[in-house]
Amino acid sequence: MNNVLTTVLIASTATLFACSGTKKADLIVHNAVVYTVDSAFTTAEAFAVRDGEFVAVGTNDEILSAYQAEEVIDAQGLPVYPGFYDAHAHFFGFAQTFSQADLTGATSFDEIIDRLKAFRAKNPDMPWLRGRGWDQNLWETKTFPDRMLLDEAFPDIPVYLVRVDGHAALANGKALALAGINGPMAIEGGLVEVKDGRPTGILVDNAMGSISSVIPPTTAADLAHLLQSAETACVATGLTTVSDAGVGRSEIGLLDSLYKAEQLHIRNHAMVRLSPENLDYYLKEGPYVSDRFTVRSFKIMADGALGSRGACLLQPYSDGPRSGFLLLTHQDLDSALARLAESPFQVCTHAIGDSANRVVLDYYGKYLNGKNDRRWRIEHVQVVAPSDFEKFNRYDIIPSVQPTHATSDMRWAVDRLGPERIKGAYAYQQLLDQSGLLALGSDFPVEGINPLWGFHAAVARVDQNGYPPGGFQPENTIDRESALRGMTIWAAYSFFEETERGSIEVGKKADFVRLEQDIMTAPMETLRDIAVLQTVIAGETVFKKSNE
């Protein structure tokens, strides 16, 4: 009897919907301020979602009168945005930090030792003691540390600690012995620091591989768990799309298997780490594009980082005798770009120093040959010589920048570069003027994963404490509309996805985020702390605030 009644009710309801002209949807959001981030940057009040796509966007009356849905969200006048992108991150690397000691923000080497001891006490069975995030620029003595204290505190376990930028590391004596490092070594694009014939434990850029190659690999099952933890953290900040800026074949294979098994849901763009083997393999295989996981870019490392003085500069550092170094020879870079130019792959090259940026811009120009739609990117673009900015426009090169780098580095960057050279550093408005767009990211785990921290740094040019008053080089702030575009539609464009995602428009994937305050109007000092209420990927809620 109940089944018959239910059938009659369903049939009656369907007839009523058909007569009234309503259409079925899976989800309706109404009574919202919807930033569509379309070409005109229009706002709407409501939208409907069906089968993971936006099927209608308009006023409350238009959507509620035309659609019926099982799930209806009254946004109570709060804002909705396209799902946030992180155009340059290290998702795989971030996942691995869940099994390492967090050294971020430590204000002395003694604090590093204390954190390591606490981590070791909680994880006594790990064969290696690993950590990430130390930054000597936060210490009273701003020089690289020596391994002596590590050797005293941890004589029986190898210790490997990666600097915050990922371009330098400190190893203890046991780790160095396992890697066969017992004196000076000549490494192309790298440095083993030695004093009085004794390795200090500091390894810069390509020298880091000597240690990482002897660390026992993490099992696939453990990596899968770590990646799921990373995803949980990311979607809680409103991220619906992340990137893996430089991963190898084994990491790509694991990620692909997890996506195929639907064990990961956040969208991910993996950039293949350049190596002769990877180049041969992936140029033969071609790009791989799926709904959630894409491999269509190569990541090239041109130089190191400014904080570790590995960035390649045209003139020596203002606070040191060296000029940094390129991590590839000119011949190797030219050869790789020549092959990639003949392929369908995108090129994304890390360049920090003004010399590295000039080298990359000029080699790009050689193969892009003027206006084009290859969407080759330069990652970070931290220091650019005045005469080189126009090359971004000339060759249609996309600047992929991370605004929190400016506010993290600003206290010491002028010491590295000097008062004149700093004017071409973190120059986001200048880059925007040339390129017409910016792809915004964070470079996490170098910086925090929260995209609103990057939004705040881009539009205010101050840190979490509001320093400095008036902003760091405020002439290079960007407006809020540009910042939102940079973390949505422009980032999507930089991944060839602007017709599929990046805005709230009919026919696009229903990736969106709801916030408790409007980042387009909220006071600057509140931007970093605005909470995410809900994150949705393809119409499916992947995060919801507990009391929402």
Short mmCIF file of N, CA, C and O in Angstrom, two decimals, residues 25 46 68 70 100 136 147 180 189 191 215 220 237 321 407 416 472:
data_model
loop_
_atom_site.label_atom_id
_atom_site.label_comp_id
_atom_site.label_asym_id
_atom_site.label_seq_id
_atom_site.Cartn_x
_atom_site.Cartn_y
_atom_site.Cartn_z
N ALA A 25 16.92 19.80 -10.82
CA ALA A 25 18.33 20.06 -10.57
C ALA A 25 18.75 19.25 -9.35
O ALA A 25 17.90 18.74 -8.61
N ALA A 46 21.69 33.60 -7.63
CA ALA A 46 21.40 32.18 -7.47
C ALA A 46 21.92 31.40 -8.66
O ALA A 46 22.21 31.96 -9.73
N GLN A 68 13.61 22.92 -9.56
CA GLN A 68 13.36 22.24 -8.29
C GLN A 68 14.55 21.33 -8.02
O GLN A 68 15.08 20.71 -8.94
N GLU A 70 16.54 18.64 -4.87
CA GLU A 70 16.48 17.97 -3.57
C GLU A 70 17.24 18.77 -2.51
O GLU A 70 16.85 18.79 -1.35
N GLN A 100 56.59 14.46 8.89
CA GLN A 100 57.85 15.11 9.24
C GLN A 100 57.63 16.15 10.34
O GLN A 100 56.51 16.61 10.56
N GLN A 136 66.77 30.47 8.52
CA GLN A 136 67.76 31.17 9.33
C GLN A 136 67.53 32.67 9.36
O GLN A 136 68.05 33.37 10.25
N ARG A 147 75.97 21.45 11.56
CA ARG A 147 75.37 20.19 12.01
C ARG A 147 75.82 19.76 13.41
O ARG A 147 75.32 18.74 13.93
N GLY A 180 77.78 9.18 1.65
CA GLY A 180 79.16 9.20 1.19
C GLY A 180 79.75 10.59 1.08
O GLY A 180 80.69 10.82 0.31
N GLY A 189 75.30 22.94 -10.38
CA GLY A 189 74.05 23.51 -9.92
C GLY A 189 73.76 23.24 -8.46
O GLY A 189 72.60 23.29 -8.04
N LEU A 191 75.68 22.93 -4.13
CA LEU A 191 76.77 23.28 -3.24
C LEU A 191 76.74 22.41 -2.00
O LEU A 191 75.69 22.26 -1.36
N ILE A 215 67.43 8.03 1.34
CA ILE A 215 66.34 7.93 2.31
C ILE A 215 65.41 6.81 1.89
O ILE A 215 64.98 6.76 0.73
N ALA A 220 53.55 2.84 -0.68
CA ALA A 220 52.43 3.40 -1.43
C ALA A 220 51.21 3.57 -0.54
O ALA A 220 50.48 4.57 -0.65
N THR A 237 40.20 24.91 3.01
CA THR A 237 40.55 26.31 2.74
C THR A 237 39.88 26.85 1.49
O THR A 237 40.14 27.99 1.09
N PRO A 321 79.25 37.25 -1.64
CA PRO A 321 80.16 37.37 -2.79
C PRO A 321 79.69 36.66 -4.05
O PRO A 321 80.21 36.92 -5.13
N THR A 407 55.53 38.95 1.06
CA THR A 407 55.40 39.35 2.46
C THR A 407 56.24 38.47 3.39
O THR A 407 56.54 38.88 4.52
N ARG A 416 69.49 41.15 0.38
CA ARG A 416 70.01 40.29 -0.67
C ARG A 416 70.24 41.07 -1.97
O ARG A 416 71.21 40.84 -2.69
N PHE A 472 54.37 46.79 1.53
CA PHE A 472 55.70 46.61 0.96
C PHE A 472 55.64 46.89 -0.54
O PHE A 472 54.92 46.24 -1.28
#
